[in-house]
Tab-separated table of C-alpha atoms and ligand atoms in Angstrom:
chain	number	residue	atom	x	y	z
R	1	MET	CA	0.000	0.000	0.000
R	2	SER	CA	1.504	3.378	-0.946
R	3	SER	CA	1.464	6.132	1.685
R	4	THR	CA	-1.196	7.979	-0.289
R	5	SER	CA	-3.464	5.040	-1.068
R	6	TRP	CA	-6.816	4.946	0.691
R	7	PRO	CA	-7.462	2.297	3.309
R	8	TYR	CA	-11.162	2.306	2.343
R	9	TYR	CA	-13.059	3.475	-0.699
R	10	PRO	CA	-15.581	6.156	0.325
R	11	VAL	CA	-19.107	5.443	-0.816
R	12	PHE	CA	-22.696	6.185	0.200
R	13	MET	CA	-24.944	3.169	-0.147
R	14	ARG	CA	-28.676	3.002	-0.707
R	15	LEU	CA	-30.107	0.641	1.942
R	16	ARG	CA	-33.780	1.570	1.746
R	17	GLY	CA	-35.740	-1.701	2.015
R	18	GLN	CA	-32.519	-3.761	1.881
R	19	ARG	CA	-31.812	-6.481	4.388
R	20	VAL	CA	-28.924	-5.961	6.826
R	21	LEU	CA	-27.858	-8.488	9.419
R	22	LEU	CA	-26.965	-7.082	12.819
R	23	VAL	CA	-25.454	-9.575	15.251
R	24	GLY	CA	-25.643	-8.256	18.814
R	25	GLY	CA	-28.312	-6.728	20.999
R	26	GLY	CA	-26.436	-4.520	23.464
R	27	GLU	CA	-25.730	-0.830	23.584
R	28	VAL	CA	-23.231	-0.818	20.721
R	29	ALA	CA	-25.633	-2.772	18.539
R	30	ALA	CA	-28.374	-0.278	19.430
R	31	ARG	CA	-26.181	2.549	18.138
R	32	LYS	CA	-25.586	0.733	14.870
R	33	LEU	CA	-29.274	-0.114	14.610
R	34	ARG	CA	-30.242	3.554	14.947
R	35	LEU	CA	-27.931	4.519	12.057
R	36	LEU	CA	-29.129	1.686	9.831
R	37	LEU	CA	-32.745	2.649	10.460
R	38	ARG	CA	-31.918	6.259	9.457
R	39	ALA	CA	-31.176	4.774	6.018
R	40	ASP	CA	-34.466	2.787	6.104
R	41	ALA	CA	-32.661	-0.560	6.049
R	42	ARG	CA	-34.609	-3.742	6.919
R	43	VAL	CA	-32.487	-4.815	9.868
R	44	HIS	CA	-32.521	-8.410	11.092
R	45	VAL	CA	-31.154	-8.601	14.605
R	46	VAL	CA	-29.581	-11.786	15.910
R	47	ALA	CA	-28.908	-11.861	19.657
R	48	ALA	CA	-29.769	-13.916	22.690
R	49	GLN	CA	-30.429	-10.789	24.678
R	50	LEU	CA	-31.780	-7.447	23.511
R	51	ASN	CA	-31.364	-4.276	25.492
R	52	GLU	CA	-34.389	-2.116	26.075
R	53	GLU	CA	-33.963	0.067	22.976
R	54	VAL	CA	-33.308	-2.830	20.565
R	55	ALA	CA	-36.192	-4.784	22.078
R	56	GLU	CA	-38.539	-1.827	21.605
R	57	LEU	CA	-37.477	-1.277	18.000
R	58	CYS	CA	-38.071	-4.963	17.263
R	59	ALA	CA	-41.407	-4.941	19.066
R	60	SER	CA	-42.534	-1.888	17.106
R	61	GLY	CA	-41.691	-3.556	13.793
R	62	ALA	CA	-38.890	-1.086	12.932
R	63	ALA	CA	-36.466	-4.041	13.048
R	64	VAL	CA	-36.846	-7.842	13.062
R	65	HIS	CA	-35.567	-10.083	15.827
R	66	ALA	CA	-34.464	-12.884	13.495
R	67	GLY	CA	-32.842	-15.333	15.927
R	68	VAL	CA	-30.882	-15.847	19.097
R	69	VAL	CA	-27.906	-17.694	17.595
R	70	PHE	CA	-25.910	-16.642	14.549
R	71	GLU	CA	-26.229	-18.999	11.583
R	72	PRO	CA	-24.578	-18.523	8.175
R	73	ARG	CA	-27.901	-18.821	6.347
R	74	GLN	CA	-29.059	-15.576	8.022
R	75	LEU	CA	-26.673	-13.768	5.711
R	76	THR	CA	-28.459	-14.875	2.569
R	77	GLY	CA	-29.829	-11.870	0.701
R	78	CYS	CA	-28.118	-9.360	2.996
R	79	ARG	CA	-26.520	-6.196	1.597
R	80	LEU	CA	-24.406	-5.659	4.690
R	81	ALA	CA	-23.594	-7.357	7.948
R	82	VAL	CA	-22.593	-5.835	11.246
R	83	ALA	CA	-21.060	-7.743	14.142
R	84	ALA	CA	-21.557	-5.772	17.337
R	85	THR	CA	-21.148	-8.266	20.173
R	86	ASP	CA	-18.543	-8.385	22.940
R	87	ASP	CA	-17.736	-11.984	21.970
R	88	VAL	CA	-14.509	-11.760	19.926
R	89	ALA	CA	-14.829	-15.305	18.544
R	90	LEU	CA	-18.422	-14.721	17.449
R	91	ASN	CA	-17.517	-11.411	15.792
R	92	ARG	CA	-14.742	-13.177	13.899
R	93	GLN	CA	-17.100	-15.971	12.842
R	94	VAL	CA	-19.631	-13.441	11.521
R	95	ALA	CA	-16.894	-11.540	9.669
R	96	GLU	CA	-15.379	-14.622	8.059
R	97	THR	CA	-18.722	-16.084	7.053
R	98	ALA	CA	-19.977	-12.799	5.610
R	99	ASP	CA	-16.758	-12.237	3.719
R	100	ALA	CA	-16.879	-15.763	2.311
R	101	GLN	CA	-20.416	-15.052	1.072
R	102	GLY	CA	-19.371	-11.717	-0.459
R	103	VAL	CA	-21.370	-9.664	2.054
R	104	PRO	CA	-19.549	-6.511	3.213
R	105	VAL	CA	-19.093	-6.695	6.959
R	106	ASN	CA	-18.253	-4.311	9.765
R	107	VAL	CA	-16.982	-5.555	13.100
R	108	VAL	CA	-17.344	-2.898	15.714
R	109	ASP	CA	-13.959	-1.627	16.890
R	110	ASP	CA	-12.021	-4.129	14.764
R	111	SER	CA	-10.973	-2.667	11.440
R	112	THR	CA	-8.796	-5.706	10.645
R	113	LEU	CA	-11.907	-7.896	10.431
R	114	SER	CA	-14.051	-5.245	8.742
R	115	THR	CA	-14.430	-4.895	4.994
R	116	PHE	CA	-16.238	-1.587	5.526
R	117	VAL	CA	-16.199	1.001	8.290
R	118	THR	CA	-18.787	3.542	9.318
R	119	PRO	CA	-17.394	7.064	9.245
R	120	SER	CA	-18.010	9.924	11.646
R	121	ILE	CA	-21.052	11.725	10.299
R	122	VAL	CA	-22.168	15.326	10.189
R	123	ASP	CA	-25.888	14.986	9.582
R	124	ARG	CA	-27.691	17.759	7.726
R	125	ALA	CA	-29.837	15.336	5.740
R	126	PRO	CA	-30.047	15.160	2.825
R	127	LEU	CA	-26.566	16.634	3.197
R	128	LEU	CA	-24.275	14.129	4.869
R	129	ILE	CA	-20.592	14.615	5.541
R	130	ALA	CA	-18.665	11.451	6.264
R	131	ILE	CA	-15.225	11.607	7.864
R	132	SER	CA	-12.866	8.711	8.142
R	133	THR	CA	-9.243	8.219	9.024
R	134	GLY	CA	-9.525	4.554	8.053
R	135	GLY	CA	-9.215	3.610	11.712
R	136	ALA	CA	-5.860	5.419	11.968
R	137	ALA	CA	-6.938	8.270	14.251
R	138	PRO	CA	-10.604	8.142	15.335
R	139	VAL	CA	-10.080	11.013	17.791
R	140	LEU	CA	-8.932	13.243	14.947
R	141	ALA	CA	-12.023	12.333	12.930
R	142	ARG	CA	-14.201	13.169	15.920
R	143	ARG	CA	-12.434	16.497	16.431
R	144	LEU	CA	-12.969	17.394	12.798
R	145	ARG	CA	-16.594	16.436	13.034
R	146	GLU	CA	-17.061	18.739	16.011
R	147	ARG	CA	-15.581	21.596	14.025
R	148	LEU	CA	-17.798	20.956	11.041
R	149	GLU	CA	-20.838	20.649	13.300
R	150	ALA	CA	-20.065	24.096	14.673
R	151	MET	CA	-19.445	25.571	11.212
R	152	LEU	CA	-22.517	24.339	9.395
R	153	PRO	CA	-25.873	25.828	10.329
R	154	SER	CA	-28.509	23.187	10.931
R	155	ALA	CA	-30.553	24.717	8.096
R	156	TYR	CA	-28.016	23.449	5.555
R	157	GLY	CA	-30.184	20.371	5.248
R	158	ARG	CA	-33.016	22.628	4.159
R	159	LEU	CA	-30.752	24.266	1.600
R	160	ALA	CA	-29.767	20.877	0.152
R	161	ALA	CA	-33.422	19.804	0.040
R	162	PHE	CA	-34.392	23.072	-1.686
R	163	MET	CA	-31.705	22.593	-4.333
R	164	HIS	CA	-32.878	19.049	-4.893
R	165	SER	CA	-36.468	20.212	-5.300
R	166	ARG	CA	-35.387	22.791	-7.954
R	167	ARG	CA	-33.054	20.599	-9.966
R	168	GLU	CA	-35.618	19.770	-12.602
R	169	ALA	CA	-36.617	23.413	-13.019
R	170	VAL	CA	-33.015	24.482	-13.564
R	171	ARG	CA	-32.390	21.511	-15.824
R	172	SER	CA	-35.207	22.462	-18.163
R	173	ALA	CA	-34.348	26.191	-18.134
R	174	ALA	CA	-30.596	26.052	-18.814
R	175	ALA	CA	-28.112	24.144	-20.941
R	176	HIS	CA	-25.983	21.525	-19.246
R	177	THR	CA	-22.815	23.656	-19.394
R	178	ALA	CA	-24.533	26.637	-17.733
R	179	ARG	CA	-26.145	24.778	-14.847
R	180	ARG	CA	-23.181	24.544	-12.559
R	181	ALA	CA	-22.546	28.289	-12.849
R	182	ILE	CA	-26.207	28.970	-11.996
R	183	TRP	CA	-25.982	26.887	-8.843
R	184	GLU	CA	-22.705	28.538	-7.879
R	185	ARG	CA	-24.261	31.971	-8.370
R	186	PHE	CA	-27.286	30.904	-6.366
R	187	LEU	CA	-25.130	29.758	-3.430
R	188	ASP	CA	-23.242	33.064	-3.438
R	189	SER	CA	-26.435	35.128	-3.681
R	190	PRO	CA	-28.874	36.336	-1.015
R	191	ALA	CA	-31.300	33.694	-2.307
R	192	ALA	CA	-29.340	30.967	-0.490
R	193	GLU	CA	-29.629	33.006	2.692
R	194	GLN	CA	-33.381	33.290	2.091
R	195	VAL	CA	-33.662	29.511	2.058
R	196	LEU	CA	-31.691	29.261	5.284
R	197	SER	CA	-34.052	31.737	6.901
R	198	GLY	CA	-37.141	29.960	5.593
R	199	ASP	CA	-38.220	32.230	2.700
R	200	GLU	CA	-38.172	29.523	0.043
R	201	ALA	CA	-40.796	31.099	-2.230
R	202	ARG	CA	-38.708	34.222	-2.782
R	203	ALA	CA	-35.552	32.160	-3.222
R	204	ALA	CA	-37.307	30.063	-5.864
R	205	ASP	CA	-38.246	33.209	-7.835
R	206	GLU	CA	-34.671	34.489	-7.723
R	207	LEU	CA	-33.264	31.153	-8.757
R	208	ALA	CA	-35.679	31.026	-11.713
R	209	ALA	CA	-34.501	34.508	-12.785
R	210	MET	CA	-30.861	33.385	-12.576
R	211	ALA	CA	-31.607	30.337	-14.705
R	212	ARG	CA	-33.165	32.547	-17.427
R	213	GLN	CA	-30.107	34.830	-17.711
R	214	ARG	CA	-27.869	34.272	-20.734
R	215	PRO	CA	-24.485	32.784	-19.838
R	216	ALA	CA	-21.911	35.553	-19.636
R	217	VAL	CA	-18.288	35.448	-20.665
R	218	GLY	CA	-16.195	33.533	-18.138
R	219	GLU	CA	-13.343	34.772	-16.030
R	220	VAL	CA	-9.688	33.925	-15.451
R	221	TYR	CA	-8.223	33.579	-11.992
R	222	LEU	CA	-4.467	34.008	-12.054
R	223	VAL	CA	-3.579	32.437	-8.751
R	224	GLY	CA	-0.275	32.042	-6.927
R	225	ALA	CA	-0.123	28.622	-5.299
R	226	GLY	CA	2.885	29.399	-3.105
R	227	PRO	CA	6.078	27.378	-2.964
R	228	GLY	CA	4.643	23.970	-2.066
R	229	ASP	CA	3.165	23.677	1.417
R	230	PRO	CA	-0.631	23.776	0.890
R	231	ASP	CA	-1.043	25.564	4.227
R	232	LEU	CA	0.616	28.594	2.644
R	233	LEU	CA	-2.244	29.138	0.190
R	234	THR	CA	-4.309	32.265	0.744
R	235	PHE	CA	-8.021	31.996	1.565
R	236	LYS	CA	-8.800	33.681	-1.712
R	237	ALA	CA	-6.659	31.227	-3.682
R	238	LEU	CA	-8.472	28.334	-2.062
R	239	ARG	CA	-11.898	29.843	-2.712
R	240	LEU	CA	-11.183	30.375	-6.412
R	241	MET	CA	-9.561	26.950	-6.699
R	242	GLN	CA	-12.804	25.457	-5.508
R	243	GLN	CA	-15.054	27.279	-7.903
R	244	CYS	CA	-13.228	26.936	-11.237
R	245	ASP	CA	-14.399	24.839	-14.174
R	246	VAL	CA	-10.952	24.188	-15.585
R	247	VAL	CA	-7.406	24.535	-14.264
R	248	LEU	CA	-4.207	25.154	-16.229
R	249	TYR	CA	-1.255	24.321	-14.013
R	250	ASP	CA	2.447	23.837	-14.367
R	251	ARG	CA	5.178	21.661	-12.928
R	252	LEU	CA	5.821	23.808	-9.866
R	253	VAL	CA	2.342	23.301	-8.472
R	254	ALA	CA	2.657	20.598	-5.812
R	255	PRO	CA	0.325	17.573	-6.156
R	256	GLU	CA	-0.985	18.258	-2.630
R	257	ILE	CA	-2.163	21.664	-3.839
R	258	LEU	CA	-3.740	20.313	-6.986
R	259	GLU	CA	-5.720	17.984	-4.733
R	260	LEU	CA	-7.510	21.066	-3.379
R	261	VAL	CA	-8.805	22.178	-6.768
R	262	ARG	CA	-12.469	21.374	-7.291
R	263	ARG	CA	-12.514	17.665	-7.938
R	264	ASP	CA	-14.525	17.761	-11.139
R	265	ALA	CA	-12.676	20.707	-12.698
R	266	ARG	CA	-10.922	19.769	-15.952
R	267	ARG	CA	-7.146	19.668	-15.491
R	268	LEU	CA	-4.751	20.850	-18.187
R	269	PHE	CA	-1.050	20.412	-17.549
R	270	VAL	CA	0.812	23.125	-19.411
R	271	GLY	CA	4.306	23.223	-17.934
R	272	LYS	CA	7.191	20.836	-18.148
R	273	ALA	CA	10.878	20.784	-17.346
R	274	ARG	CA	13.110	23.833	-16.893
R	275	SER	CA	13.704	25.781	-20.098
R	276	GLN	CA	10.968	23.969	-22.013
R	277	HIS	CA	7.218	24.326	-21.836
R	278	ALA	CA	4.876	21.487	-22.663
R	279	VAL	CA	2.681	24.190	-24.150
R	280	PRO	CA	4.404	27.353	-25.431
R	281	GLN	CA	3.496	30.529	-23.526
R	282	ASP	CA	1.709	31.971	-26.510
R	283	GLU	CA	-0.560	28.954	-26.720
R	284	ILE	CA	-1.258	29.136	-22.996
R	285	ASN	CA	-2.311	32.767	-23.420
R	286	ALA	CA	-4.555	31.833	-26.340
R	287	GLU	CA	-6.086	28.916	-24.424
R	288	LEU	CA	-6.945	31.180	-21.473
R	289	VAL	CA	-8.774	33.523	-23.846
R	290	ARG	CA	-10.562	30.665	-25.626
R	291	LEU	CA	-11.782	28.954	-22.440
R	292	ALA	CA	-12.989	32.188	-20.838
R	293	THR	CA	-14.744	33.292	-24.028
R	294	ASP	CA	-16.528	29.951	-23.859
R	295	GLY	CA	-18.002	31.087	-20.523
R	296	GLN	CA	-15.746	29.023	-18.262
R	297	ARG	CA	-14.118	30.014	-15.011
R	298	VAL	CA	-10.498	29.351	-15.693
R	299	LEU	CA	-7.952	28.879	-12.946
R	300	ARG	CA	-4.401	29.635	-14.036
R	301	LEU	CA	-2.501	28.131	-11.136
R	302	LYS	CA	1.161	28.988	-10.791
R	303	GLY	CA	3.882	28.102	-8.310
R	304	GLY	CA	4.843	30.890	-5.914
R	305	ASP	CA	3.618	34.332	-6.958
R	306	PRO	CA	2.345	34.866	-10.516
R	307	PHE	CA	4.131	38.208	-10.820
R	308	ILE	CA	7.566	37.015	-9.739
R	309	PHE	CA	9.285	35.151	-12.570
R	310	GLY	CA	5.856	33.752	-13.356
R	311	ARG	CA	4.973	35.413	-16.680
R	312	GLY	CA	1.709	36.523	-15.114
R	313	GLY	CA	2.060	39.933	-16.756
R	314	GLU	CA	2.104	38.436	-20.230
R	315	GLU	CA	-0.993	36.410	-19.534
R	316	ILE	CA	-3.113	39.282	-18.255
R	317	ASP	CA	-1.861	41.473	-21.075
R	318	ARG	CA	-3.526	39.076	-23.499
R	319	LEU	CA	-6.690	38.849	-21.393
R	320	MET	CA	-6.977	42.637	-21.319
R	321	ALA	CA	-6.580	42.810	-25.082
R	322	HIS	CA	-9.612	40.515	-25.406
R	323	GLY	CA	-11.695	42.177	-22.702
R	324	ILE	CA	-11.717	39.032	-20.529
R	325	PRO	CA	-12.403	39.699	-16.833
R	326	PHE	CA	-9.710	38.377	-14.517
R	327	GLN	CA	-8.449	38.464	-10.958
R	328	VAL	CA	-4.863	38.160	-9.789
R	329	VAL	CA	-4.220	36.453	-6.464
R	330	PRO	CA	-0.706	36.848	-5.093
R	331	GLY	CA	1.042	33.828	-3.645
R	332	ILE	CA	3.968	33.414	-1.315
R	333	THR	CA	6.997	33.554	-3.560
R	334	ALA	CA	9.730	30.927	-3.271
R	335	ALA	CA	12.140	33.443	-1.706
R	336	SER	CA	9.806	34.195	1.227
R	337	GLY	CA	8.597	30.635	1.679
R	338	CYS	CA	11.969	28.895	1.385
R	339	ALA	CA	13.798	31.454	3.499
R	340	ALA	CA	11.203	31.267	6.264
R	341	TYR	CA	11.164	27.451	6.334
R	342	ALA	CA	14.973	27.316	6.258
R	343	GLY	CA	15.391	29.746	9.174
R	344	ILE	CA	17.119	32.387	7.026
R	345	PRO	CA	15.623	35.896	7.406
R	346	LEU	CA	16.032	37.686	4.077
R	347	THR	CA	16.865	40.975	5.784
R	348	HIS	CA	18.427	41.610	9.149
R	349	ARG	CA	19.352	44.854	10.872
R	350	ASP	CA	22.933	43.744	11.422
R	351	CYS	CA	23.834	42.365	8.018
R	352	ALA	CA	21.291	42.881	5.217
R	353	GLN	CA	19.382	46.101	4.568
R	354	SER	CA	18.118	45.106	1.139
R	355	VAL	CA	17.198	42.019	-0.796
R	356	VAL	CA	17.373	41.445	-4.547
R	357	PHE	CA	15.611	38.725	-6.547
R	358	VAL	CA	17.214	37.694	-9.837
R	359	THR	CA	16.842	34.877	-12.301
R	360	GLY	CA	19.776	32.534	-12.825
R	361	HIS	CA	18.249	31.157	-15.987
R	362	ALA	CA	21.027	31.240	-18.584
R	363	ARG	CA	20.550	32.158	-22.223
R	364	ALA	CA	20.637	29.493	-24.918
R	365	ASP	CA	24.402	30.106	-25.363
R	366	GLY	CA	24.963	29.490	-21.618
R	367	THR	CA	25.712	33.114	-20.649
R	368	LEU	CA	24.140	34.887	-17.714
R	369	ASP	CA	23.468	38.499	-18.497
R	370	LEU	CA	23.183	40.101	-15.024
R	371	HIS	CA	24.377	43.354	-13.458
R	372	TRP	CA	27.051	41.671	-11.379
R	373	ASP	CA	28.328	44.948	-9.901
R	374	GLN	CA	24.974	45.550	-8.284
R	375	LEU	CA	24.611	41.962	-7.126
R	376	ALA	CA	28.018	41.437	-5.542
R	377	ARG	CA	27.345	43.746	-2.600
R	378	ARG	CA	27.761	43.505	1.131
R	379	GLY	CA	24.784	44.470	3.274
R	380	GLN	CA	22.459	42.871	0.736
R	381	THR	CA	20.840	39.462	0.335
R	382	LEU	CA	20.755	38.022	-3.141
R	383	VAL	CA	18.116	35.452	-4.060
R	384	VAL	CA	18.617	33.573	-7.306
R	385	TYR	CA	15.630	31.817	-8.847
R	386	MET	CA	16.211	29.092	-11.451
R	387	GLY	CA	19.874	29.032	-10.485
R	388	LEU	CA	20.608	25.341	-9.903
R	389	ASN	CA	22.378	24.755	-13.217
R	390	SER	CA	24.155	28.085	-13.297
R	391	LEU	CA	25.329	27.880	-9.670
R	392	PRO	CA	29.073	27.507	-10.459
R	393	GLN	CA	28.876	30.453	-12.825
R	394	VAL	CA	26.939	32.643	-10.352
R	395	CYS	CA	29.379	31.939	-7.515
R	396	ALA	CA	32.413	32.605	-9.732
R	397	LYS	CA	30.959	35.884	-11.007
R	398	LEU	CA	30.138	37.121	-7.504
R	399	ILE	CA	33.707	36.429	-6.380
R	400	GLU	CA	35.046	38.051	-9.527
R	401	HIS	CA	33.007	41.178	-8.746
R	402	GLY	CA	34.227	41.588	-5.203
R	403	LEU	CA	32.558	39.215	-2.740
R	404	SER	CA	34.961	37.071	-0.760
R	405	ALA	CA	35.280	33.361	-1.493
R	406	ASP	CA	34.046	32.560	2.039
R	407	TRP	CA	30.854	34.648	1.612
R	408	PRO	CA	27.922	32.538	2.875
R	409	ALA	CA	25.424	30.957	0.508
R	410	ALA	CA	22.688	28.329	0.708
R	411	MET	CA	20.732	26.260	-1.778
R	412	ILE	CA	17.206	25.305	-0.710
R	413	ASP	CA	15.654	22.419	-2.568
R	414	ASP	CA	11.919	21.698	-2.687
R	415	GLY	CA	11.451	24.382	-0.052
R	416	THR	CA	8.488	24.297	2.371
R	417	SER	CA	7.641	20.700	1.441
R	418	PRO	CA	8.359	17.792	3.808
R	419	ARG	CA	11.229	16.952	1.421
R	420	GLN	CA	12.925	20.336	1.870
R	421	ARG	CA	16.748	20.162	1.922
R	422	VAL	CA	19.105	23.012	2.661
R	423	ILE	CA	22.759	22.896	1.611
R	424	THR	CA	24.866	25.666	3.121
R	425	GLY	CA	28.419	26.676	2.339
R	426	THR	CA	30.407	29.505	0.823
R	427	LEU	CA	30.675	30.892	-2.677
R	428	ALA	CA	33.816	28.779	-3.032
R	429	ASP	CA	32.493	25.411	-1.931
R	430	LEU	CA	28.708	25.501	-2.423
R	431	PRO	CA	28.762	24.352	-6.085
R	432	GLN	CA	30.567	21.118	-5.176
R	433	ARG	CA	28.358	20.530	-2.112
R	434	VAL	CA	25.240	20.979	-4.196
R	435	ALA	CA	26.567	18.675	-6.925
R	436	ASP	CA	27.305	16.015	-4.274
R	437	ALA	CA	23.776	16.351	-2.865
R	438	ARG	CA	22.226	15.587	-6.292
R	439	LEU	CA	19.319	17.959	-5.752
R	440	LYS	CA	16.247	17.412	-7.894
R	441	GLY	CA	14.861	20.959	-7.817
R	442	PRO	CA	13.144	23.273	-7.732
R	443	SER	CA	16.064	24.935	-5.967
R	444	LEU	CA	16.606	28.452	-4.771
R	445	LEU	CA	19.940	30.099	-4.033
R	446	ILE	CA	20.332	32.591	-1.184
R	447	VAL	CA	23.603	34.506	-0.947
R	448	GLY	CA	24.492	36.763	1.954
R	449	GLU	CA	25.452	36.955	5.594
R	450	VAL	CA	21.877	36.172	6.623
R	451	VAL	CA	22.624	32.531	5.738
R	452	ARG	CA	24.785	32.278	8.875
R	453	LEU	CA	21.737	33.071	11.024
R	454	ARG	CA	20.319	29.661	10.124
R	455	GLU	CA	22.679	28.064	12.653
R	456	ARG	CA	20.692	29.870	15.378
R	457	LEU	CA	17.284	30.278	13.799
R	458	ARG	CA	16.669	26.929	12.150
R	459	TRP	CA	13.315	25.797	13.510
R	460	ARG	CA	12.109	22.997	11.298
R	461	GLY	CA	13.276	19.398	10.899
R	462	GLU	CA	14.506	18.279	7.490
R	463	PRO	CA	15.323	14.907	5.943
R	464	ALA	CA	19.015	14.002	6.355
W	1	SAM	C1	9.817	29.976	-13.045
W	1	SAM	S1	10.341	30.383	-11.426
W	1	SAM	C2	8.775	30.654	-10.691
W	1	SAM	C3	8.852	31.414	-9.426
W	1	SAM	C4	7.506	31.587	-8.765
W	1	SAM	N1	6.634	32.400	-9.543
W	1	SAM	C5	7.623	32.163	-7.365
W	1	SAM	O1	7.162	33.258	-7.107
W	1	SAM	O2	8.184	31.465	-6.511
W	1	SAM	C6	10.831	28.817	-10.831
W	1	SAM	C7	11.932	28.876	-9.771
W	1	SAM	O3	11.382	29.251	-8.537
W	1	SAM	C8	12.132	28.646	-7.500
W	1	SAM	N2	11.227	27.820	-6.691
W	1	SAM	C9	9.910	27.727	-6.828
W	1	SAM	N3	9.391	26.931	-5.882
W	1	SAM	C10	10.432	26.500	-5.136
W	1	SAM	C11	10.559	25.637	-4.019
W	1	SAM	N4	9.499	25.051	-3.454
W	1	SAM	N5	11.798	25.410	-3.501
W	1	SAM	C12	12.879	25.992	-4.039
W	1	SAM	N6	12.819	26.819	-5.099
W	1	SAM	C13	11.613	27.073	-5.645
W	1	SAM	C14	13.216	27.807	-8.151
W	1	SAM	O4	14.359	28.603	-8.245
W	1	SAM	C15	12.611	27.572	-9.518
W	1	SAM	O5	13.597	27.263	-10.470
């Protein structure tokens, strides 16, 4: 099992009128019985003794007391089985028999015997939120549930029911491609609030008006995804990531961040290795215009900040020329993120009063056309983006233009991620140290006396 594979496949199952075998009649079984009855399952209870609640539910006809001793034939025709006794051997027998018959089985408090587990539930029926840690950390699941309970007004169920009741109306009024945008607009409008406060008639009128409106031109969200750690996303980035129809992303966007984009948004990968682009910039610009003209909400997701070595300016230039609405959301640039996570302040009263960001990306002929006189300065921190390959050249040039060979420098690889590595040294020896470390990139070079502060200010563990 890979570290990212799921221990269980999440699914909601229709149990209305379906037979479920519940072995056990105590308090735990009663809890399971209550949940199964919420889904209108036909529950057959097998137990020698029933507690008061289970006995009452059986007596009232809500459930069936089908026997006092478990027998394999009781599983015939069952959609699910639940073993909820305090007899370990009996629970195992139920699990093994059910599994042999192909009936999914849950053994209370024993995930090794269970082929399905019941998650923690936030109940705003018909809206249900299921939370599971696959048995790894039930307390964490419970904590999360408490937070969601506090966040979601109880009337959310009413909102979900209202939307269900209007689905047909919206379906017949608007084309398939426009429907999602209508629902999104509805949720962001006062009409949703009207439903929550009980004024469903007015909300229905407003929703009908929204469904009649012609689909407008879409919009482009040019969003900075930060250097890698998803926790460094801004609230606004996250909000737009969750409401886009399509996302164009490049290599620097960490998979963990892409996970947070709306699940059913179309994903277009447009960036490849350093110095090449899977899709040339001009085609990316044209694609943004085409998708937005088609009425879609297009997320252009970029590593770091879109306006720092991100070609964001070129993209919005094209959007402006075509009158496409857009928003730009800044992200934490690699310099800020990597420096912070490496314990290297970019400025410091004692040793660095300014900071300069430059690109170390060499021209096709291998030369680096930079203003070395301005870069090789004391009292200043120099941050070099895209400088992994040109590191020997950068260090040599800085020495040539006046910095001493023992001037401190650090290379930060895959900064802010759990895989972050920091190689420190001097202008003289850093190139060899970095070559020995076989860094994979993306890597960021920081040059200046601030690098020495890391010895004191390093606050985060890193892989060896
Ligand atoms: C094309 S530039 C994009 C910069 C981006 N717009 C930003 O604001 O961070 C790519 C370079 O950013 C730096 N970079 C981006 N993310 C990084 C990370 N997580 N760790 C180290 N360097 C990173 C590397 O120098 C990489 O070669």
